[in-house]
Amino acid sequence: MSVITVERKILEKNDEVARQNRELFANHDLFVLNLVSSPGAGKTTLLERTIESLKSTIKIAVIEGDVQTDLDARRVAKYNIPAVQILTRGGCHLEAHLVREAVTNLDLRGVELLIIENVGNLVCPSNYDLGEEMKVVVASTTEGEDKPLKYPAMFRNASVLIINKIDLLPYINCSLTALRDNALKINPSLTVFETSCTSGAGIGAWCDWLVEHARRKPAS
Amino acid sequence: MHELSIAQSIVDIVGQYVPPEQAAAVRTVNVRVGALAGIVPESLTFCFTAITAGTPLAHAELAVDFIPYRVSCAACLTTSPAEPGLALCPHCGSAETTVLSGTELQVVDIELNSIATEHV
């Protein structure tokens, strides 16, 4: 018997394309976020509120990832911003090469902020680097306060947590404090926002943070 | 459930080391999967078997070394297994922890049957 030593990362091909994406984004001075959550946490609605608030302040482009349909891309395209849909056709996550192809279909002139909305899934997208600056995870109060403990990898790899649907807290059995504390047990350095896309609570603070980070150019 | 695309990536990596005419000699592909990698070992081996069926790698076995999640703590200077993903030290509760293992997702090596290689 003979043995060939390999010792290579299984996802190194994806990581390499992600590195190229990161280089491309840097060349365009783009601040890029990878928005992740379980299905129905409110990623697309949050995106709509964000675009409404920031449309006259900062130029935004969006890449929408879904298993099927271009419904989400149509929702954000209504705001007259560059938007493109990636259909994974069964795939449970976006990969770096899909983002690279999508970017070629986007007019990035003048764009400062690119938000990639990943497929709704708290497991698989945590493994795949897309070339983003950071992952933003959305957890809604209706999902329960134990979500971060059940899906730790996603909360560990994210830099920002948005706790959404806080307007529903009086009607459901979820403690905001427990949800936040559980997330911080996994990742103590998370920046946390609490939002409601219905009442508009917290959207201003989130948008201020976005503008500040999108305009903070890397030290050269 | 992205074990299928992970299995495909493993097959691609094997292809870079073993030419097609020697692929039938591959006995075992050893991989390392961390507890926090989001991969179910049984699903991964199932997917590997499914995508290699009818190919020269059909008789190759995928052996998964499942690596537990372990953290070391700078506050109480201990090293211990922890609930996957938890950043808090299971001994003292400090957040000053470093993850020692559990995030691995690697192909370690490929074992080939020498008898089969001689026939190639």
Tab-separated table of N, CA and C in Angstrom, chain B:
chain	number	residue	atom	x	y	z
B	1	MET	N	-27.596	21.031	4.243
B	1	MET	CA	-27.246	19.771	3.576
B	1	MET	C	-26.360	20.060	2.375
B	2	HIS	N	-25.111	20.445	2.630
B	2	HIS	CA	-24.219	20.714	1.507
B	2	HIS	C	-23.142	19.640	1.417
B	3	GLU	N	-23.415	18.485	2.031
B	3	GLU	CA	-22.441	17.395	1.999
B	3	GLU	C	-22.148	16.938	0.568
B	4	LEU	N	-23.157	17.085	-0.329
B	4	LEU	CA	-22.951	16.653	-1.713
B	4	LEU	C	-21.858	17.494	-2.378
B	5	SER	N	-21.911	18.824	-2.180
B	5	SER	CA	-20.883	19.646	-2.818
B	5	SER	C	-19.532	19.470	-2.130
B	6	ILE	N	-19.552	19.157	-0.826
B	6	ILE	CA	-18.284	18.867	-0.132
B	6	ILE	C	-17.685	17.571	-0.695
B	7	ALA	N	-18.557	16.559	-0.897
B	7	ALA	CA	-18.088	15.278	-1.454
B	7	ALA	C	-17.488	15.485	-2.844
B	8	GLN	N	-18.134	16.348	-3.643
B	8	GLN	CA	-17.624	16.631	-4.985
B	8	GLN	C	-16.257	17.312	-4.909
B	9	SER	N	-16.097	18.228	-3.956
B	9	SER	CA	-14.797	18.903	-3.786
B	9	SER	C	-13.711	17.902	-3.402
B	10	ILE	N	-14.085	16.898	-2.590
B	10	ILE	CA	-13.106	15.865	-2.199
B	10	ILE	C	-12.683	15.065	-3.430
B	11	VAL	N	-13.679	14.669	-4.249
B	11	VAL	CA	-13.379	13.909	-5.469
B	11	VAL	C	-12.458	14.736	-6.390
B	12	ASP	N	-12.725	16.051	-6.486
B	12	ASP	CA	-11.893	16.927	-7.330
B	12	ASP	C	-10.449	16.956	-6.825
B	13	ILE	N	-10.290	17.044	-5.497
B	13	ILE	CA	-8.932	17.088	-4.926
B	13	ILE	C	-8.210	15.760	-5.179
B	14	VAL	N	-8.933	14.626	-5.001
B	14	VAL	CA	-8.325	13.315	-5.273
B	14	VAL	C	-7.844	13.264	-6.727
B	15	GLY	N	-8.658	13.815	-7.634
B	15	GLY	CA	-8.317	13.827	-9.060
B	15	GLY	C	-7.038	14.589	-9.370
B	16	GLN	N	-6.701	15.538	-8.496
B	16	GLN	CA	-5.471	16.309	-8.712
B	16	GLN	C	-4.221	15.517	-8.320
B	17	TYR	N	-4.413	14.460	-7.494
B	17	TYR	CA	-3.263	13.674	-7.021
B	17	TYR	C	-3.153	12.312	-7.711
B	18	VAL	N	-4.305	11.785	-8.128
B	18	VAL	CA	-4.321	10.443	-8.701
B	18	VAL	C	-4.822	10.517	-10.142
B	19	PRO	N	-3.986	10.141	-11.115
B	19	PRO	CA	-4.447	10.172	-12.508
B	19	PRO	C	-5.583	9.164	-12.718
B	20	PRO	N	-6.478	9.432	-13.690
B	20	PRO	CA	-7.659	8.574	-13.889
B	20	PRO	C	-7.315	7.083	-13.996
B	21	GLU	N	-6.198	6.752	-14.641
B	21	GLU	CA	-5.866	5.339	-14.832
B	21	GLU	C	-5.463	4.642	-13.518
B	22	GLN	N	-5.176	5.445	-12.483
B	22	GLN	CA	-4.838	4.832	-11.191
B	22	GLN	C	-5.966	4.953	-10.163
B	23	ALA	N	-7.057	5.615	-10.572
B	23	ALA	CA	-8.120	5.919	-9.605
B	23	ALA	C	-8.721	4.659	-8.987
B	24	ALA	N	-8.754	3.558	-9.768
B	24	ALA	CA	-9.342	2.313	-9.253
B	24	ALA	C	-8.517	1.736	-8.114
B	25	ALA	N	-7.278	2.195	-7.984
B	25	ALA	CA	-6.412	1.681	-6.917
B	25	ALA	C	-6.613	2.420	-5.598
B	26	VAL	N	-7.413	3.479	-5.625
B	26	VAL	CA	-7.624	4.224	-4.377
B	26	VAL	C	-8.431	3.379	-3.411
B	27	ARG	N	-7.842	3.107	-2.233
B	27	ARG	CA	-8.528	2.284	-1.251
B	27	ARG	C	-9.309	3.164	-0.260
B	28	THR	N	-8.621	4.176	0.241
B	28	THR	CA	-9.237	5.035	1.265
B	28	THR	C	-8.845	6.492	1.047
B	29	VAL	N	-9.810	7.375	1.219
B	29	VAL	CA	-9.517	8.808	1.252
B	29	VAL	C	-9.789	9.253	2.686
B	30	ASN	N	-8.757	9.718	3.358
B	30	ASN	CA	-8.909	10.138	4.755
B	30	ASN	C	-9.171	11.638	4.833
B	31	VAL	N	-10.264	11.992	5.498
B	31	VAL	CA	-10.585	13.413	5.664
B	31	VAL	C	-10.773	13.725	7.151
B	32	ARG	N	-10.590	14.987	7.478
B	32	ARG	CA	-10.738	15.473	8.847
B	32	ARG	C	-11.917	16.432	8.857
B	33	VAL	N	-12.885	16.181	9.735
B	33	VAL	CA	-14.067	17.042	9.813
B	33	VAL	C	-14.268	17.496	11.263
B	34	GLY	N	-14.227	18.786	11.476
B	34	GLY	CA	-14.406	19.327	12.826
B	34	GLY	C	-15.865	19.338	13.246
B	35	ALA	N	-16.103	19.302	14.561
B	35	ALA	CA	-17.472	19.270	15.091
B	35	ALA	C	-18.245	20.537	14.736
B	36	LEU	N	-17.514	21.628	14.433
B	36	LEU	CA	-18.180	22.886	14.131
B	36	LEU	C	-18.218	23.157	12.617
B	37	ALA	N	-17.846	22.166	11.814
B	37	ALA	CA	-17.783	22.379	10.369
B	37	ALA	C	-19.163	22.286	9.717
B	38	GLY	N	-20.169	21.876	10.481
B	38	GLY	CA	-21.519	21.800	9.929
B	38	GLY	C	-21.717	20.630	8.983
B	39	ILE	N	-20.911	19.581	9.162
B	39	ILE	CA	-20.987	18.424	8.272
B	39	ILE	C	-21.369	17.191	9.083
B	40	VAL	N	-22.323	16.433	8.578
B	40	VAL	CA	-22.688	15.167	9.209
B	40	VAL	C	-21.860	14.071	8.528
B	41	PRO	N	-20.958	13.418	9.281
B	41	PRO	CA	-20.065	12.430	8.653
B	41	PRO	C	-20.812	11.366	7.857
B	42	GLU	N	-21.930	10.849	8.419
B	42	GLU	CA	-22.676	9.789	7.718
B	42	GLU	C	-23.225	10.299	6.385
B	43	SER	N	-23.684	11.547	6.353
B	43	SER	CA	-24.201	12.110	5.104
B	43	SER	C	-23.071	12.284	4.093
B	44	LEU	N	-21.910	12.687	4.606
B	44	LEU	CA	-20.776	12.906	3.715
B	44	LEU	C	-20.333	11.598	3.060
B	45	THR	N	-20.245	10.517	3.852
B	45	THR	CA	-19.825	9.233	3.275
B	45	THR	C	-20.898	8.708	2.313
B	46	PHE	N	-22.164	8.945	2.667
B	46	PHE	CA	-23.260	8.539	1.776
B	46	PHE	C	-23.137	9.253	0.421
B	47	CYS	N	-22.903	10.581	0.476
B	47	CYS	CA	-22.796	11.371	-0.762
B	47	CYS	C	-21.572	10.955	-1.574
B	48	PHE	N	-20.469	10.661	-0.860
B	48	PHE	CA	-19.243	10.242	-1.553
B	48	PHE	C	-19.503	8.938	-2.316
B	49	THR	N	-20.170	7.981	-1.661
B	49	THR	CA	-20.496	6.704	-2.300
B	49	THR	C	-21.406	6.937	-3.506
B	50	ALA	N	-22.371	7.844	-3.339
B	50	ALA	CA	-23.331	8.082	-4.424
B	50	ALA	C	-22.653	8.698	-5.653
B	51	ILE	N	-21.761	9.655	-5.449
B	51	ILE	CA	-21.187	10.315	-6.632
B	51	ILE	C	-20.017	9.537	-7.247
B	52	THR	N	-19.453	8.579	-6.483
B	52	THR	CA	-18.356	7.805	-7.072
B	52	THR	C	-18.859	6.501	-7.715
B	53	ALA	N	-20.125	6.151	-7.467
B	53	ALA	CA	-20.691	4.927	-8.048
B	53	ALA	C	-20.563	4.981	-9.563
B	54	GLY	N	-20.088	3.873	-10.133
B	54	GLY	CA	-19.950	3.805	-11.588
B	54	GLY	C	-18.713	4.529	-12.111
B	55	THR	N	-17.882	5.055	-11.213
B	55	THR	CA	-16.628	5.697	-11.621
B	55	THR	C	-15.465	4.841	-11.114
B	56	PRO	N	-14.233	5.131	-11.576
B	56	PRO	CA	-13.088	4.336	-11.083
B	56	PRO	C	-12.914	4.412	-9.559
B	57	LEU	N	-13.510	5.434	-8.917
B	57	LEU	CA	-13.375	5.559	-7.456
B	57	LEU	C	-14.459	4.771	-6.698
B	58	ALA	N	-15.240	3.959	-7.447
B	58	ALA	CA	-16.396	3.275	-6.841
B	58	ALA	C	-16.025	2.442	-5.606
B	59	HIS	N	-14.812	1.899	-5.583
B	59	HIS	CA	-14.450	1.039	-4.444
B	59	HIS	C	-13.682	1.783	-3.362
B	60	ALA	N	-13.491	3.073	-3.567
B	60	ALA	CA	-12.758	3.854	-2.562
B	60	ALA	C	-13.653	4.129	-1.359
B	61	GLU	N	-13.050	4.076	-0.183
B	61	GLU	CA	-13.809	4.366	1.038
B	61	GLU	C	-13.429	5.757	1.524
B	62	LEU	N	-14.431	6.493	1.980
B	62	LEU	CA	-14.154	7.800	2.567
B	62	LEU	C	-14.120	7.606	4.087
B	63	ALA	N	-12.952	7.824	4.691
B	63	ALA	CA	-12.830	7.656	6.151
B	63	ALA	C	-12.799	9.028	6.807
B	64	VAL	N	-13.781	9.263	7.674
B	64	VAL	CA	-13.917	10.582	8.301
B	64	VAL	C	-13.365	10.552	9.720
B	65	ASP	N	-12.374	11.383	9.979
B	65	ASP	CA	-11.851	11.555	11.338
B	65	ASP	C	-12.573	12.772	11.926
B	66	PHE	N	-13.502	12.502	12.827
B	66	PHE	CA	-14.328	13.577	13.394
B	66	PHE	C	-13.575	14.219	14.564
B	67	ILE	N	-13.284	15.509	14.458
B	67	ILE	CA	-12.448	16.202	15.450
B	67	ILE	C	-13.325	16.973	16.445
B	68	PRO	N	-13.205	16.665	17.722
B	68	PRO	CA	-14.039	17.367	18.712
B	68	PRO	C	-13.656	18.834	18.842
B	69	TYR	N	-14.605	19.607	19.340
B	69	TYR	CA	-14.392	21.038	19.568
B	69	TYR	C	-13.687	21.202	20.911
B	70	ARG	N	-12.540	21.863	20.904
B	70	ARG	CA	-11.786	22.078	22.145
B	70	ARG	C	-11.341	23.520	22.228
B	71	VAL	N	-11.392	24.063	23.429
B	71	VAL	CA	-10.929	25.441	23.612
B	71	VAL	C	-9.859	25.480	24.710
B	72	SER	N	-8.976	26.452	24.590
B	72	SER	CA	-8.037	26.703	25.690
B	72	SER	C	-8.391	28.068	26.268
B	73	CYS	N	-8.223	28.205	27.585
B	73	CYS	CA	-8.659	29.422	28.261
B	73	CYS	C	-7.447	30.181	28.813
B	74	ALA	N	-7.363	31.458	28.486
B	74	ALA	CA	-6.243	32.274	28.950
B	74	ALA	C	-6.439	32.715	30.394
B	75	ALA	N	-7.674	32.633	30.890
B	75	ALA	CA	-7.949	33.078	32.253
B	75	ALA	C	-7.593	32.002	33.279
B	76	CYS	N	-8.064	30.753	33.039
B	76	CYS	CA	-7.786	29.705	34.036
B	76	CYS	C	-6.760	28.697	33.525
B	77	LEU	N	-6.209	28.973	32.346
B	77	LEU	CA	-5.127	28.170	31.768
B	77	LEU	C	-5.465	26.686	31.622
B	78	THR	N	-6.714	26.387	31.302
B	78	THR	CA	-7.080	24.997	31.070
B	78	THR	C	-7.392	24.789	29.590
B	79	THR	N	-7.394	23.533	29.218
B	79	THR	CA	-7.761	23.140	27.870
B	79	THR	C	-8.875	22.130	28.015
B	80	SER	N	-10.006	22.344	27.351
B	80	SER	CA	-11.084	21.397	27.576
B	80	SER	C	-12.029	21.285	26.397
B	81	PRO	N	-12.699	20.110	26.295
B	81	PRO	CA	-13.729	19.991	25.274
B	81	PRO	C	-14.897	20.888	25.671
B	82	ALA	N	-15.570	21.494	24.705
B	82	ALA	CA	-16.696	22.378	25.005
B	82	ALA	C	-17.817	22.093	24.033
B	83	GLU	N	-18.985	22.592	24.367
B	83	GLU	CA	-20.136	22.510	23.476
B	83	GLU	C	-19.733	23.226	22.183
B	84	PRO	N	-19.836	22.548	21.005
B	84	PRO	CA	-19.343	23.164	19.772
B	84	PRO	C	-19.863	24.589	19.571
B	85	GLY	N	-18.921	25.510	19.382
B	85	GLY	CA	-19.285	26.890	19.101
B	85	GLY	C	-19.229	27.799	20.300
B	86	LEU	N	-19.364	27.241	21.509
B	86	LEU	CA	-19.372	28.104	22.689
B	86	LEU	C	-18.008	28.738	22.905
B	87	ALA	N	-18.009	30.080	23.046
B	87	ALA	CA	-16.750	30.781	23.221
B	87	ALA	C	-16.369	30.880	24.693
B	88	LEU	N	-17.274	30.448	25.586
B	88	LEU	CA	-16.997	30.569	27.011
B	88	LEU	C	-16.305	29.318	27.541
B	89	CYS	N	-15.324	29.529	28.425
B	89	CYS	CA	-14.589	28.414	29.022
B	89	CYS	C	-15.542	27.588	29.895
B	90	PRO	N	-15.619	26.259	29.676
B	90	PRO	CA	-16.530	25.438	30.473
B	90	PRO	C	-16.125	25.393	31.956
B	91	HIS	N	-14.851	25.731	32.274
B	91	HIS	CA	-14.400	25.710	33.672
B	91	HIS	C	-14.747	26.995	34.412
B	92	CYS	N	-14.307	28.145	33.839
B	92	CYS	CA	-14.427	29.392	34.610
B	92	CYS	C	-15.384	30.392	33.971
B	93	GLY	N	-15.884	30.085	32.769
B	93	GLY	CA	-16.866	30.978	32.152
B	93	GLY	C	-16.258	32.168	31.431
B	94	SER	N	-14.940	32.267	31.430
B	94	SER	CA	-14.283	33.402	30.770
B	94	SER	C	-14.472	33.334	29.252
B	95	ALA	N	-14.493	34.508	28.615
B	95	ALA	CA	-14.605	34.551	27.149
B	95	ALA	C	-13.229	34.642	26.498
B	96	GLU	N	-12.183	34.584	27.317
B	96	GLU	CA	-10.815	34.675	26.778
B	96	GLU	C	-10.340	33.310	26.279
B	97	THR	N	-11.098	32.742	25.366
B	97	THR	CA	-10.767	31.398	24.899
B	97	THR	C	-10.236	31.421	23.471
B	98	THR	N	-9.456	30.407	23.157
B	98	THR	CA	-8.984	30.213	21.790
B	98	THR	C	-9.451	28.832	21.356
B	99	VAL	N	-9.983	28.746	20.150
B	99	VAL	CA	-10.433	27.450	19.651
B	99	VAL	C	-9.217	26.644	19.198
B	100	LEU	N	-9.048	25.472	19.792
B	100	LEU	CA	-7.894	24.632	19.451
B	100	LEU	C	-8.213	23.701	18.291
B	101	SER	N	-9.436	23.173	18.284
B	101	SER	CA	-9.811	22.259	17.208
B	101	SER	C	-11.327	22.229	17.067
B	102	GLY	N	-11.780	21.713	15.946
B	102	GLY	CA	-13.219	21.570	15.731
B	102	GLY	C	-13.716	22.288	14.493
B	103	THR	N	-12.838	23.050	13.829
B	103	THR	CA	-13.290	23.762	12.623
B	103	THR	C	-12.691	23.139	11.351
B	104	GLU	N	-12.002	21.988	11.499
B	104	GLU	CA	-11.295	21.379	10.368
B	104	GLU	C	-12.234	20.909	9.258
B	105	LEU	N	-11.760	21.000	8.040
B	105	LEU	CA	-12.460	20.442	6.878
B	105	LEU	C	-11.374	20.217	5.829
B	106	GLN	N	-10.686	19.075	5.953
B	106	GLN	CA	-9.485	18.850	5.139
B	106	GLN	C	-9.399	17.429	4.595
B	107	VAL	N	-8.734	17.331	3.437
B	107	VAL	CA	-8.337	16.007	2.959
B	107	VAL	C	-6.951	15.750	3.535
B	108	VAL	N	-6.799	14.653	4.267
B	108	VAL	CA	-5.522	14.361	4.929
B	108	VAL	C	-4.592	13.621	3.976
B	109	ASP	N	-5.032	12.436	3.527
B	109	ASP	CA	-4.204	11.676	2.584
B	109	ASP	C	-5.045	10.668	1.803
B	110	ILE	N	-4.379	10.036	0.833
B	110	ILE	CA	-5.058	9.056	-0.022
B	110	ILE	C	-4.258	7.758	0.039
B	111	GLU	N	-4.939	6.665	0.387
B	111	GLU	CA	-4.260	5.358	0.441
B	111	GLU	C	-4.559	4.583	-0.842
B	112	LEU	N	-3.487	4.054	-1.455
B	112	LEU	CA	-3.657	3.309	-2.704
B	112	LEU	C	-3.261	1.851	-2.500
B	113	ASN	N	-3.989	0.932	-3.130
B	113	ASN	CA	-3.609	-0.474	-3.138
B	113	ASN	C	-2.418	-0.639	-4.054
B	114	SER	N	-1.297	-1.177	-3.505
B	114	SER	CA	-0.117	-1.297	-4.367
B	114	SER	C	-0.324	-2.352	-5.428
B	115	ILE	N	-1.105	-3.436	-5.119
B	115	ILE	CA	-1.315	-4.523	-6.099
B	115	ILE	C	-1.994	-3.949	-7.360
B	116	ALA	N	-3.020	-3.176	-7.122
B	116	ALA	CA	-3.744	-2.606	-8.255
B	116	ALA	C	-2.837	-1.676	-9.050
B	117	THR	N	-1.988	-0.930	-8.341
B	117	THR	CA	-1.109	0.017	-9.038
B	117	THR	C	-0.166	-0.734	-9.986
B	118	GLU	N	0.285	-1.937	-9.506
B	118	GLU	CA	1.209	-2.706	-10.340
B	118	GLU	C	0.555	-3.151	-11.631
B	119	HIS	N	-0.754	-3.360	-11.603
B	119	HIS	CA	-1.458	-3.803	-12.813
B	119	HIS	C	-1.660	-2.670	-13.803
B	120	VAL	N	-1.531	-1.415	-13.320
B	120	VAL	CA	-1.823	-0.270	-14.202
B	120	VAL	C	-0.741	-0.165	-15.257
